[in-house]
Every structure is written in C-alpha cells, then in structure tokens.
Short mmCIF file of N, CA and C in Angstrom, two decimals:
data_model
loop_
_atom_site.label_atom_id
_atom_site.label_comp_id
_atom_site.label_asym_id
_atom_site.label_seq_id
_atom_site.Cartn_x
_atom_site.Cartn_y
_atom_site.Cartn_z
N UNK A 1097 -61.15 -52.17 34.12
CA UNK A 1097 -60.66 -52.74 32.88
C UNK A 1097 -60.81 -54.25 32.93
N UNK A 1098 -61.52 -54.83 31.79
CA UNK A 1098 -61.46 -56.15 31.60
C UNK A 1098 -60.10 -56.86 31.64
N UNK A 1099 -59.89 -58.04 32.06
CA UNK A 1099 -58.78 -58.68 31.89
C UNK A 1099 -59.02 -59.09 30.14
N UNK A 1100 -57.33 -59.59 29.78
CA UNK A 1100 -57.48 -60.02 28.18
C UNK A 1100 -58.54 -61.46 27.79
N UNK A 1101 -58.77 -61.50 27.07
CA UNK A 1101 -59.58 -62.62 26.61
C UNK A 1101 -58.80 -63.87 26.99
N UNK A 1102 -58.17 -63.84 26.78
CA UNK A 1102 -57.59 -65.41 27.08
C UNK A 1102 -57.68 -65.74 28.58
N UNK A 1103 -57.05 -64.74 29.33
CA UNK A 1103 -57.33 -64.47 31.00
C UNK A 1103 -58.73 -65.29 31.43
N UNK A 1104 -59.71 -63.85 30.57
CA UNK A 1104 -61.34 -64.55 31.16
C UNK A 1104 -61.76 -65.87 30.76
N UNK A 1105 -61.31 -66.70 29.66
CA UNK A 1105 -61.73 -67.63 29.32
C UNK A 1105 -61.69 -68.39 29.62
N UNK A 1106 -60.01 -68.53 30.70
CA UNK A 1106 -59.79 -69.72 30.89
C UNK A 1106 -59.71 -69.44 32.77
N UNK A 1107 -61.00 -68.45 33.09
CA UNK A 1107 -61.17 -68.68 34.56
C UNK A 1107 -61.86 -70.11 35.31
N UNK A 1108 -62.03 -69.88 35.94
CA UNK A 1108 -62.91 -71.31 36.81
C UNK A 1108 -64.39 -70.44 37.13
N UNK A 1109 -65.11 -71.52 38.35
CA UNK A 1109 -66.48 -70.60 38.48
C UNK A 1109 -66.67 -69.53 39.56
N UNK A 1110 -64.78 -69.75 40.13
CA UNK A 1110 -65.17 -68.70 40.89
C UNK A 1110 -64.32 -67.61 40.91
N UNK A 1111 -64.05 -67.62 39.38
CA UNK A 1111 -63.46 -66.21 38.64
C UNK A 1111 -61.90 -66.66 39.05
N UNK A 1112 -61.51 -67.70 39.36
CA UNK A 1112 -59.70 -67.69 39.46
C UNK A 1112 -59.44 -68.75 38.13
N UNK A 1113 -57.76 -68.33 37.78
CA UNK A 1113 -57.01 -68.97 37.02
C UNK A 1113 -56.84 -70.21 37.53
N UNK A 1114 -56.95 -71.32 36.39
CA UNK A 1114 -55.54 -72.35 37.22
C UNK A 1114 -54.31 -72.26 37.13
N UNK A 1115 -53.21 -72.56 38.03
CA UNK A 1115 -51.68 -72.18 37.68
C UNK A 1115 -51.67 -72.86 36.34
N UNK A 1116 -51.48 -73.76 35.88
CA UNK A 1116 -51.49 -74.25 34.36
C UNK A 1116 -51.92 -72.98 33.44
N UNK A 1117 -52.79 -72.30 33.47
CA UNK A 1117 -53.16 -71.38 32.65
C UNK A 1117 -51.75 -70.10 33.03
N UNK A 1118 -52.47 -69.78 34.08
CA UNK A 1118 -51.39 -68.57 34.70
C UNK A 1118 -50.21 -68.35 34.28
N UNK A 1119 -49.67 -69.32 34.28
CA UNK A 1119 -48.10 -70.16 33.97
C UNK A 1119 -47.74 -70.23 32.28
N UNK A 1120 -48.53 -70.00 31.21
CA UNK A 1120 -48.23 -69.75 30.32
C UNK A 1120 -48.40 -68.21 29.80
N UNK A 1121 -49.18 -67.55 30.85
CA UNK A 1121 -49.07 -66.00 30.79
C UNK A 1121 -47.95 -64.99 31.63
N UNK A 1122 -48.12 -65.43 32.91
CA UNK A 1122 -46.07 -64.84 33.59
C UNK A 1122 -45.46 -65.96 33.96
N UNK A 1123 -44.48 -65.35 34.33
CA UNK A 1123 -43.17 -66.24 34.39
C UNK A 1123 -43.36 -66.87 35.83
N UNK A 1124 -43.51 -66.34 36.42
CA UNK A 1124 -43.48 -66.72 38.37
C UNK A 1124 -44.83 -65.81 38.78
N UNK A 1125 -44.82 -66.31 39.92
CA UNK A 1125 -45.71 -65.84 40.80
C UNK A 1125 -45.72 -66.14 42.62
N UNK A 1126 -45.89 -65.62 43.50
CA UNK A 1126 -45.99 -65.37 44.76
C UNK A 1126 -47.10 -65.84 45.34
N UNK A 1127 -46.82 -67.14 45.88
CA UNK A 1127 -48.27 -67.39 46.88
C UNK A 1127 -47.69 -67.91 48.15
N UNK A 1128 -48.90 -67.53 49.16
CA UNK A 1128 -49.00 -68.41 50.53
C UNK A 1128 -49.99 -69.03 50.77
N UNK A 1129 -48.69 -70.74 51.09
CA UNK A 1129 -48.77 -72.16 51.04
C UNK A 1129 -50.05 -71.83 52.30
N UNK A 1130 -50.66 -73.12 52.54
CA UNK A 1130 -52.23 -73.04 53.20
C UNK A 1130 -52.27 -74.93 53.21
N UNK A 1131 -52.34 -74.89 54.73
CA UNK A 1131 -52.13 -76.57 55.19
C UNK A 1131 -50.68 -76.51 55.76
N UNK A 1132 -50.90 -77.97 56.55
CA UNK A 1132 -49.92 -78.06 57.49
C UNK A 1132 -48.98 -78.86 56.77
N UNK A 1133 -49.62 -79.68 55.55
CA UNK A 1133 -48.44 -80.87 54.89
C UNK A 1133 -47.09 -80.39 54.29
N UNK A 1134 -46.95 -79.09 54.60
CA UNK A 1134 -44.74 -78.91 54.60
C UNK A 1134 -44.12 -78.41 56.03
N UNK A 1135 -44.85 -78.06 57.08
CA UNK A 1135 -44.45 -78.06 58.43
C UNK A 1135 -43.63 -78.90 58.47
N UNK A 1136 -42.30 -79.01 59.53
CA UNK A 1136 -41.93 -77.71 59.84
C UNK A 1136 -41.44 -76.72 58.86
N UNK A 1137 -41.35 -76.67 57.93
CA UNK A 1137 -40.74 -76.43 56.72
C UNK A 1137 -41.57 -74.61 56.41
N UNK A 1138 -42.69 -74.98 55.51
CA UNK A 1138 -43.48 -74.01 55.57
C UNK A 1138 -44.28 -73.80 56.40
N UNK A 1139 -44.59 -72.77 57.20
CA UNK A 1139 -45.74 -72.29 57.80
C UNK A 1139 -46.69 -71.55 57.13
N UNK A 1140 -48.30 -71.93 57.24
CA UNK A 1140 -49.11 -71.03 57.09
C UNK A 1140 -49.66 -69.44 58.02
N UNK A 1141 -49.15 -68.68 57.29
CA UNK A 1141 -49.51 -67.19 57.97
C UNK A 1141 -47.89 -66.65 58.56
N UNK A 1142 -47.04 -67.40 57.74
CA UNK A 1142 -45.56 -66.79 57.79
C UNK A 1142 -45.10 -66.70 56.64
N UNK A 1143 -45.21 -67.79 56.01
CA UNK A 1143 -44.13 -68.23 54.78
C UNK A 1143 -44.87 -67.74 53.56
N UNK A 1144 -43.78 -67.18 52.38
CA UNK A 1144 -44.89 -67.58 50.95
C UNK A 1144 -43.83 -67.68 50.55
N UNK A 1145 -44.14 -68.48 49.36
CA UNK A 1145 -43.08 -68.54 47.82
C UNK A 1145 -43.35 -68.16 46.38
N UNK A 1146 -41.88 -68.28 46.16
CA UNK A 1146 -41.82 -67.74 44.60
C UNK A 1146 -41.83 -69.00 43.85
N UNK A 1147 -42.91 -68.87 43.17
CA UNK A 1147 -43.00 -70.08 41.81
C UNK A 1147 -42.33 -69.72 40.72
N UNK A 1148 -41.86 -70.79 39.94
CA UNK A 1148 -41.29 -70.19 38.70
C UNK A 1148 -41.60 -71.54 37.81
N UNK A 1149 -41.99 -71.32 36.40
CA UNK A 1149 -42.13 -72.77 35.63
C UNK A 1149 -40.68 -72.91 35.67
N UNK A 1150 -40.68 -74.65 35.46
CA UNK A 1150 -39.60 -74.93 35.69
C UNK A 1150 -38.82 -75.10 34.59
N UNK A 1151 -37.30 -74.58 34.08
CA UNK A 1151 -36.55 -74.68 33.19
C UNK A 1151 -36.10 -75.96 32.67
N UNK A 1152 -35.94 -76.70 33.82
CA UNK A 1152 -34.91 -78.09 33.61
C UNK A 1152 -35.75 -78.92 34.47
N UNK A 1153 -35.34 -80.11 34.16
CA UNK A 1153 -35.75 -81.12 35.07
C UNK A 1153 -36.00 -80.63 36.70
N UNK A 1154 -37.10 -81.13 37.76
CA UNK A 1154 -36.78 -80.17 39.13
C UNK A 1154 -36.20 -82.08 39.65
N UNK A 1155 -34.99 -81.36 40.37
CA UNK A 1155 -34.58 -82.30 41.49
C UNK A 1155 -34.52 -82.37 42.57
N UNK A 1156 -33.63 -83.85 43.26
CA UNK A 1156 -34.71 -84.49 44.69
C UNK A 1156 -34.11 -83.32 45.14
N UNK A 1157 -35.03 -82.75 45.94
CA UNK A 1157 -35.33 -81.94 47.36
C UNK A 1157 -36.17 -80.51 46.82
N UNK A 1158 -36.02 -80.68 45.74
CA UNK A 1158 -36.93 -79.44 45.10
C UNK A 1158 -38.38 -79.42 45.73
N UNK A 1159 -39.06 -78.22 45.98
CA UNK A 1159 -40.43 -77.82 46.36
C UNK A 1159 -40.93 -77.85 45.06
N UNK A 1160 -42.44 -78.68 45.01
CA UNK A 1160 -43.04 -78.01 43.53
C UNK A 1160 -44.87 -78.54 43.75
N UNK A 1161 -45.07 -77.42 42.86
CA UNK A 1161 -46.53 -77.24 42.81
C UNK A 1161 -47.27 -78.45 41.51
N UNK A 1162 -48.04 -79.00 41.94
CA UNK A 1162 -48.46 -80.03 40.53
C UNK A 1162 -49.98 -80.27 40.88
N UNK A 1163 -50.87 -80.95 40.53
CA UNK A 1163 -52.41 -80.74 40.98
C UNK A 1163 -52.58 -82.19 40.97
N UNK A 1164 -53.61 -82.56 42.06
CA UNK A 1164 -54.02 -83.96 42.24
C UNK A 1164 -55.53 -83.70 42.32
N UNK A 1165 -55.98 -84.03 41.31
CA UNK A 1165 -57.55 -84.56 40.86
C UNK A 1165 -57.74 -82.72 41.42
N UNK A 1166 -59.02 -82.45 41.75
CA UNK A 1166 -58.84 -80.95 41.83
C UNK A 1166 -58.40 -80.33 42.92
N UNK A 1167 -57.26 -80.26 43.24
CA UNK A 1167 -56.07 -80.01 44.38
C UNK A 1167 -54.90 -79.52 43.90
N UNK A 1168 -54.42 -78.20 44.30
CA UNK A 1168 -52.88 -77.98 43.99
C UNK A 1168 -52.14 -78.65 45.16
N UNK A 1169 -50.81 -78.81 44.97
CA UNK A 1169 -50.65 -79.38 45.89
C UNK A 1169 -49.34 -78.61 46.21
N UNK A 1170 -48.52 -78.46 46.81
CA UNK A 1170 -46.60 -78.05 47.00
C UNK A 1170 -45.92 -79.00 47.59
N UNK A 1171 -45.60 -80.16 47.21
CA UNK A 1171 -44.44 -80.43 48.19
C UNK A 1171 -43.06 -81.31 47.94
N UNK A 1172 -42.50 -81.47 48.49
CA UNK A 1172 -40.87 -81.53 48.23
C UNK A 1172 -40.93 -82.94 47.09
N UNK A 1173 -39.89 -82.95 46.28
CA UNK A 1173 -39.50 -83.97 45.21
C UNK A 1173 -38.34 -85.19 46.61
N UNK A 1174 -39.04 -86.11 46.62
CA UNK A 1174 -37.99 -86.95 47.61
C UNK A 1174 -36.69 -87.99 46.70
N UNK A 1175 -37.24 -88.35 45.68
CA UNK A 1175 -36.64 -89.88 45.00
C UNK A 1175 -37.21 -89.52 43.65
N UNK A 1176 -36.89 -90.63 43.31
CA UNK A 1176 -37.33 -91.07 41.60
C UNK A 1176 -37.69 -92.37 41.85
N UNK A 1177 -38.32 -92.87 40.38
CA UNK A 1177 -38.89 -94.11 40.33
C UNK A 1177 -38.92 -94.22 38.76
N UNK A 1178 -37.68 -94.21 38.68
CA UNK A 1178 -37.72 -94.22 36.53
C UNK A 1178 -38.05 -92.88 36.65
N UNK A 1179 -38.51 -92.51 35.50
CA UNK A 1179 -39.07 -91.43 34.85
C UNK A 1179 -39.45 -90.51 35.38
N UNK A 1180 -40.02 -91.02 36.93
CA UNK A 1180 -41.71 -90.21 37.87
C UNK A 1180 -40.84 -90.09 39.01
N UNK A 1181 -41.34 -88.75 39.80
CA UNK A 1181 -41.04 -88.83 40.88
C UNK A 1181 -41.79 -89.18 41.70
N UNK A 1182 -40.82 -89.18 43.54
CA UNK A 1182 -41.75 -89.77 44.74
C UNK A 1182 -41.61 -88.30 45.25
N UNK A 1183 -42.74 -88.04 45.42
CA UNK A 1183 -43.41 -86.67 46.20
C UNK A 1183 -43.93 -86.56 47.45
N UNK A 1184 -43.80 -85.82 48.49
CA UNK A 1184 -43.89 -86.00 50.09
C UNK A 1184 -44.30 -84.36 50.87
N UNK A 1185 -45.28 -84.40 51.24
CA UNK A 1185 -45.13 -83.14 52.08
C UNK A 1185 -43.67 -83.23 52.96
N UNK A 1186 -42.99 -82.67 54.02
CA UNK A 1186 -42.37 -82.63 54.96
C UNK A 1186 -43.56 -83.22 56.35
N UNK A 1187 -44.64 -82.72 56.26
CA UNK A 1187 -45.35 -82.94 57.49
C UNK A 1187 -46.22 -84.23 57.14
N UNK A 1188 -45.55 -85.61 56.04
CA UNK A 1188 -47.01 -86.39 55.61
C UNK A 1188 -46.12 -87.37 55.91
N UNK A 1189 -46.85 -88.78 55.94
CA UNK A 1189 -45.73 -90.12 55.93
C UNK A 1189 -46.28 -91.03 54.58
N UNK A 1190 -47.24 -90.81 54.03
CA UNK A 1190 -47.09 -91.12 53.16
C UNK A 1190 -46.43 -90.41 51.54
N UNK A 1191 -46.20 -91.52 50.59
CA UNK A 1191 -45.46 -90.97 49.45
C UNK A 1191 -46.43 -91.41 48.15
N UNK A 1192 -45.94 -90.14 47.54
CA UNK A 1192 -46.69 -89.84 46.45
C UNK A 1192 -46.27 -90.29 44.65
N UNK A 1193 -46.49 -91.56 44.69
CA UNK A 1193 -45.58 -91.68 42.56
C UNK A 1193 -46.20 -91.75 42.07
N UNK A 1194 -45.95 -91.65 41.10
CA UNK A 1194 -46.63 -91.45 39.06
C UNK A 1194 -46.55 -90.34 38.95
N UNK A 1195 -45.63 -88.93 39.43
CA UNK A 1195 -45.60 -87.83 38.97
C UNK A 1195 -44.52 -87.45 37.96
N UNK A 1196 -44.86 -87.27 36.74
CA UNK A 1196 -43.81 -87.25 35.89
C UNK A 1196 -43.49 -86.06 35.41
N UNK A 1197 -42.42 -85.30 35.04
CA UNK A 1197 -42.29 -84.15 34.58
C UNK A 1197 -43.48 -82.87 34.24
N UNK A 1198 -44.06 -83.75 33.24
CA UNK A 1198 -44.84 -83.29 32.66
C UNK A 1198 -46.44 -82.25 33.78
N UNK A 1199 -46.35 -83.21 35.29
CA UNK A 1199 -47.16 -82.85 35.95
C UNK A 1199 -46.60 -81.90 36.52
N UNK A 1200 -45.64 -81.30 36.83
CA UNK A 1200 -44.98 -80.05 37.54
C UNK A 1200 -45.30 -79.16 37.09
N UNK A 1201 -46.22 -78.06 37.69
CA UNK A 1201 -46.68 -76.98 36.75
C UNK A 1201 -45.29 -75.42 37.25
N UNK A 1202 -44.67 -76.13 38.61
CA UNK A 1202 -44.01 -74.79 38.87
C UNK A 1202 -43.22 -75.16 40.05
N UNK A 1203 -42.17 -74.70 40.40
CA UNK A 1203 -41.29 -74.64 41.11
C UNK A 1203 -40.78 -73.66 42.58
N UNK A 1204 -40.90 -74.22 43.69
CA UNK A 1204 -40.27 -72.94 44.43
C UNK A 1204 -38.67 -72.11 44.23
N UNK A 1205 -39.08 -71.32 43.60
CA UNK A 1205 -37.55 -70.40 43.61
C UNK A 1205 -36.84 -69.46 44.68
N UNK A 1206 -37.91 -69.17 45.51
CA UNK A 1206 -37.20 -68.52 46.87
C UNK A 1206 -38.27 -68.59 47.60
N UNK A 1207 -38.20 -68.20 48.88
CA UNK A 1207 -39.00 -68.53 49.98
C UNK A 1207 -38.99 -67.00 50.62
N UNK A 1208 -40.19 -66.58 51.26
CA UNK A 1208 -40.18 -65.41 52.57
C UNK A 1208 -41.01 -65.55 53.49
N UNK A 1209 -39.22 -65.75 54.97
CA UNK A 1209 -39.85 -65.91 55.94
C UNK A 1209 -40.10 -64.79 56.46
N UNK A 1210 -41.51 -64.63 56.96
CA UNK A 1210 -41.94 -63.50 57.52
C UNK A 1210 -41.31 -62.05 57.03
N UNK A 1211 -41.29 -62.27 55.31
CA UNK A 1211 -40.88 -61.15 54.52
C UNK A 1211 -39.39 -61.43 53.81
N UNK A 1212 -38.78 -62.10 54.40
CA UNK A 1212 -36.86 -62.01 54.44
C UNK A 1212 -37.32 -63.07 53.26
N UNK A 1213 -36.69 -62.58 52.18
CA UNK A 1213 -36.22 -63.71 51.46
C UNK A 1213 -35.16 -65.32 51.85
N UNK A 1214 -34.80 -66.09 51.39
CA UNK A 1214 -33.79 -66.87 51.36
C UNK A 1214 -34.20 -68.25 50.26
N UNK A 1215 -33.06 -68.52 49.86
CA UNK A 1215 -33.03 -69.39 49.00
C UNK A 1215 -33.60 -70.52 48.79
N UNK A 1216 -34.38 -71.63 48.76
CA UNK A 1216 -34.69 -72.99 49.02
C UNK A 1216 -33.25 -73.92 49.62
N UNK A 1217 -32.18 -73.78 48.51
CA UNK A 1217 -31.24 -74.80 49.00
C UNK A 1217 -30.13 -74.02 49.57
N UNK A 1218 -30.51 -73.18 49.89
CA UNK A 1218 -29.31 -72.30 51.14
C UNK A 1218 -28.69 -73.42 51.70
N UNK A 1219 -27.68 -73.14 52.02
CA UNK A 1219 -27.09 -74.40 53.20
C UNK A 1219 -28.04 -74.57 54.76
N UNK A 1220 -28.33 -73.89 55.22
CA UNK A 1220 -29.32 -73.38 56.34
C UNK A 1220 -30.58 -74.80 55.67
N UNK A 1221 -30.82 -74.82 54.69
CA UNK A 1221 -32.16 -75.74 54.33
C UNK A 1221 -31.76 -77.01 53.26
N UNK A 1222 -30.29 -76.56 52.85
CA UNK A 1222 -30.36 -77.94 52.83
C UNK A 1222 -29.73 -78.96 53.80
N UNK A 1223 -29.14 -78.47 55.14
CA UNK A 1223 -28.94 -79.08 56.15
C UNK A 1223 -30.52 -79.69 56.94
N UNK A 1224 -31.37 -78.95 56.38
CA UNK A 1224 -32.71 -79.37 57.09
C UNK A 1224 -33.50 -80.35 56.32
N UNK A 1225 -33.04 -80.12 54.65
CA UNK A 1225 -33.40 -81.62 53.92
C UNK A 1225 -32.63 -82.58 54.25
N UNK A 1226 -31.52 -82.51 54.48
CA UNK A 1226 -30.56 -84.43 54.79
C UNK A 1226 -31.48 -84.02 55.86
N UNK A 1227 -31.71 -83.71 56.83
CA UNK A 1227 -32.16 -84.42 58.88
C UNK A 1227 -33.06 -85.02 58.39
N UNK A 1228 -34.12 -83.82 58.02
CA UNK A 1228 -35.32 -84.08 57.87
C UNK A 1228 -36.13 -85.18 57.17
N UNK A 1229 -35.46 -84.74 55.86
CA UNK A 1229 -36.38 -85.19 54.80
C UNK A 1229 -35.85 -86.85 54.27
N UNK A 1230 -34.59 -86.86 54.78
CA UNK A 1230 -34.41 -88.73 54.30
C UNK A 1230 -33.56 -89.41 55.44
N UNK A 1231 -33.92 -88.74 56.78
CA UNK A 1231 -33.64 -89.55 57.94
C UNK A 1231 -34.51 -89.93 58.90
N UNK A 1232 -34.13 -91.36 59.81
CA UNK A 1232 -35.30 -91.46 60.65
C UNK A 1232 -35.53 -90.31 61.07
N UNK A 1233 -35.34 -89.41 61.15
CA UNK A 1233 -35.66 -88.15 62.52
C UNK A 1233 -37.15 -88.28 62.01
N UNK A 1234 -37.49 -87.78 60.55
CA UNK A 1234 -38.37 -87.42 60.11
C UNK A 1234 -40.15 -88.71 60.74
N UNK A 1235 -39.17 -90.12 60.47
CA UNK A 1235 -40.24 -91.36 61.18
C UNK A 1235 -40.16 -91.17 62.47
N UNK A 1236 -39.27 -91.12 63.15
CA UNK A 1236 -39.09 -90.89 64.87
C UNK A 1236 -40.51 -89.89 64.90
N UNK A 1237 -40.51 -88.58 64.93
CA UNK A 1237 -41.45 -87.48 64.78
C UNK A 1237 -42.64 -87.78 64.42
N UNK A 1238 -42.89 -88.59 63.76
CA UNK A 1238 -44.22 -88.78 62.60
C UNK A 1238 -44.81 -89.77 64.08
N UNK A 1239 -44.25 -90.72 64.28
CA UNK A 1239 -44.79 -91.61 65.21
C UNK A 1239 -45.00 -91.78 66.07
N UNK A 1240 -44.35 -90.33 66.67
CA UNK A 1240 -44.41 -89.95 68.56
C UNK A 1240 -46.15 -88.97 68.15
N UNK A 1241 -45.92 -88.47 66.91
CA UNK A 1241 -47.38 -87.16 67.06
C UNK A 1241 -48.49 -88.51 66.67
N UNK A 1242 -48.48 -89.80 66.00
CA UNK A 1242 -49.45 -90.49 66.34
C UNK A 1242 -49.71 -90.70 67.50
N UNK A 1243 -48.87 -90.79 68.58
CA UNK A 1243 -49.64 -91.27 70.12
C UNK A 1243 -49.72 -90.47 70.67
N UNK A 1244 -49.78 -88.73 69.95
CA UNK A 1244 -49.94 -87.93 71.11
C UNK A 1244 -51.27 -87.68 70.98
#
C-alpha cells in the first residue's frame, strides 16, 4: 500500500520524512538518539525517546529535537537569552543560541533505558541536571577528557 499523498510528497531523496513534516501528521514518535553529544545522559544502542510536539513553551533542562542547517539535532535547553534559547549536548562544551521557539520541532517526553521507561525530570534526572548540567563537575570532566 502506498503511503497518503501528502506522506510521499513531502519525502527526501532517500524516501524519509523530515520530523517537521512527520510532526504535523502524529502526535509523537520513538527514536534512537545516534552520537555521543548527550552522554552520559543518552547512550547510543541503549536509550531511545519519546518525542512529542511541544504544547507550551519547552523549559531549561528540557531535551529537544530542532535541525541545524541539514542536521537534527537533540539536546538539552540550558538558559535563555531573551526570547532564544542556549542549547548544549550534555557531552559538548560548547553552547548553542538563536534558537527560538519556533525552531523546536519536538520534545523528549519519556526516555527507555534499555526498554524501562522513566520520565525525563524524574527526580533520579533531575538530580543529574543540577550536577551535571550547570555545575563545574560538568567543566572539571570536559577538561580532564581533553588531556586524555
């Protein structure tokens, strides 16, 4: 069976959707993340998540999917800057602005580790966003794996 017209039309050349498209046809969707830039956080070939467009504004510590030049990307909302947020893998040291609402195509709504569901801001993870994500620990780490 053909997919619907709108589906095929708005494939790419190598027959996939972009989430932008996808995203105005279901509500959420299930993928596994690929790259090391949310380690320790996400693992590739453990972890996947649940996307969901996002209802409301997404805030700081939120996971979210948005595209850079032709790149999806996932990673955590750190700060604001006016309007735009500052965007950060967990595993990157640099930061990412000019992302404004409007670029968020989707949201992590739950996570499965190695199958088990759990929440994004469980207490379990959001004890791992304060360490992690807006304390030195996170520069300590970043700067010992440069000299290794």
């Amino acid at each position: 069976m053909d997919p619907p017209v709108l589906l095929r039309n708005n494939m790419d050349e190598n027959g996939l959707m972009p989430y932008e498209v996808l995203f105005t046809v279901v509500d959420s969707v299930v993928i596994e993340p690929h790259g090391t830039s949310m380690l320790p956080f996400l693992k590739e070939g453990r972890d996947s998540v649940h996307l969901v467009r996002p209802a409301a504004a997404p805030q700081k510590y939120d996971i979210v999917l948005y595209r850079v030049r032709d790149e999806y990307v996932l990673h955590r909302i750190i700060g604001f800057d006016g309007d735009n947020y500052i965007i950060c893998g967990d595993n990157c040291r640099g930061w990412e602005r000019g992302h404004g609402r409007g670029d968020i195509i989707a949201v992590v709504d739950e996570i499965y580790r190695n199958g088990k569901p759990e929440k994004p801001h469980c207490l379990k993870n959001r004890i791992y966003e304060r360490l992690w994500c807006s304390s030195m620990l996170k520069r300590i780490v970043m700067r010992l794996k440069a000299y290794m």
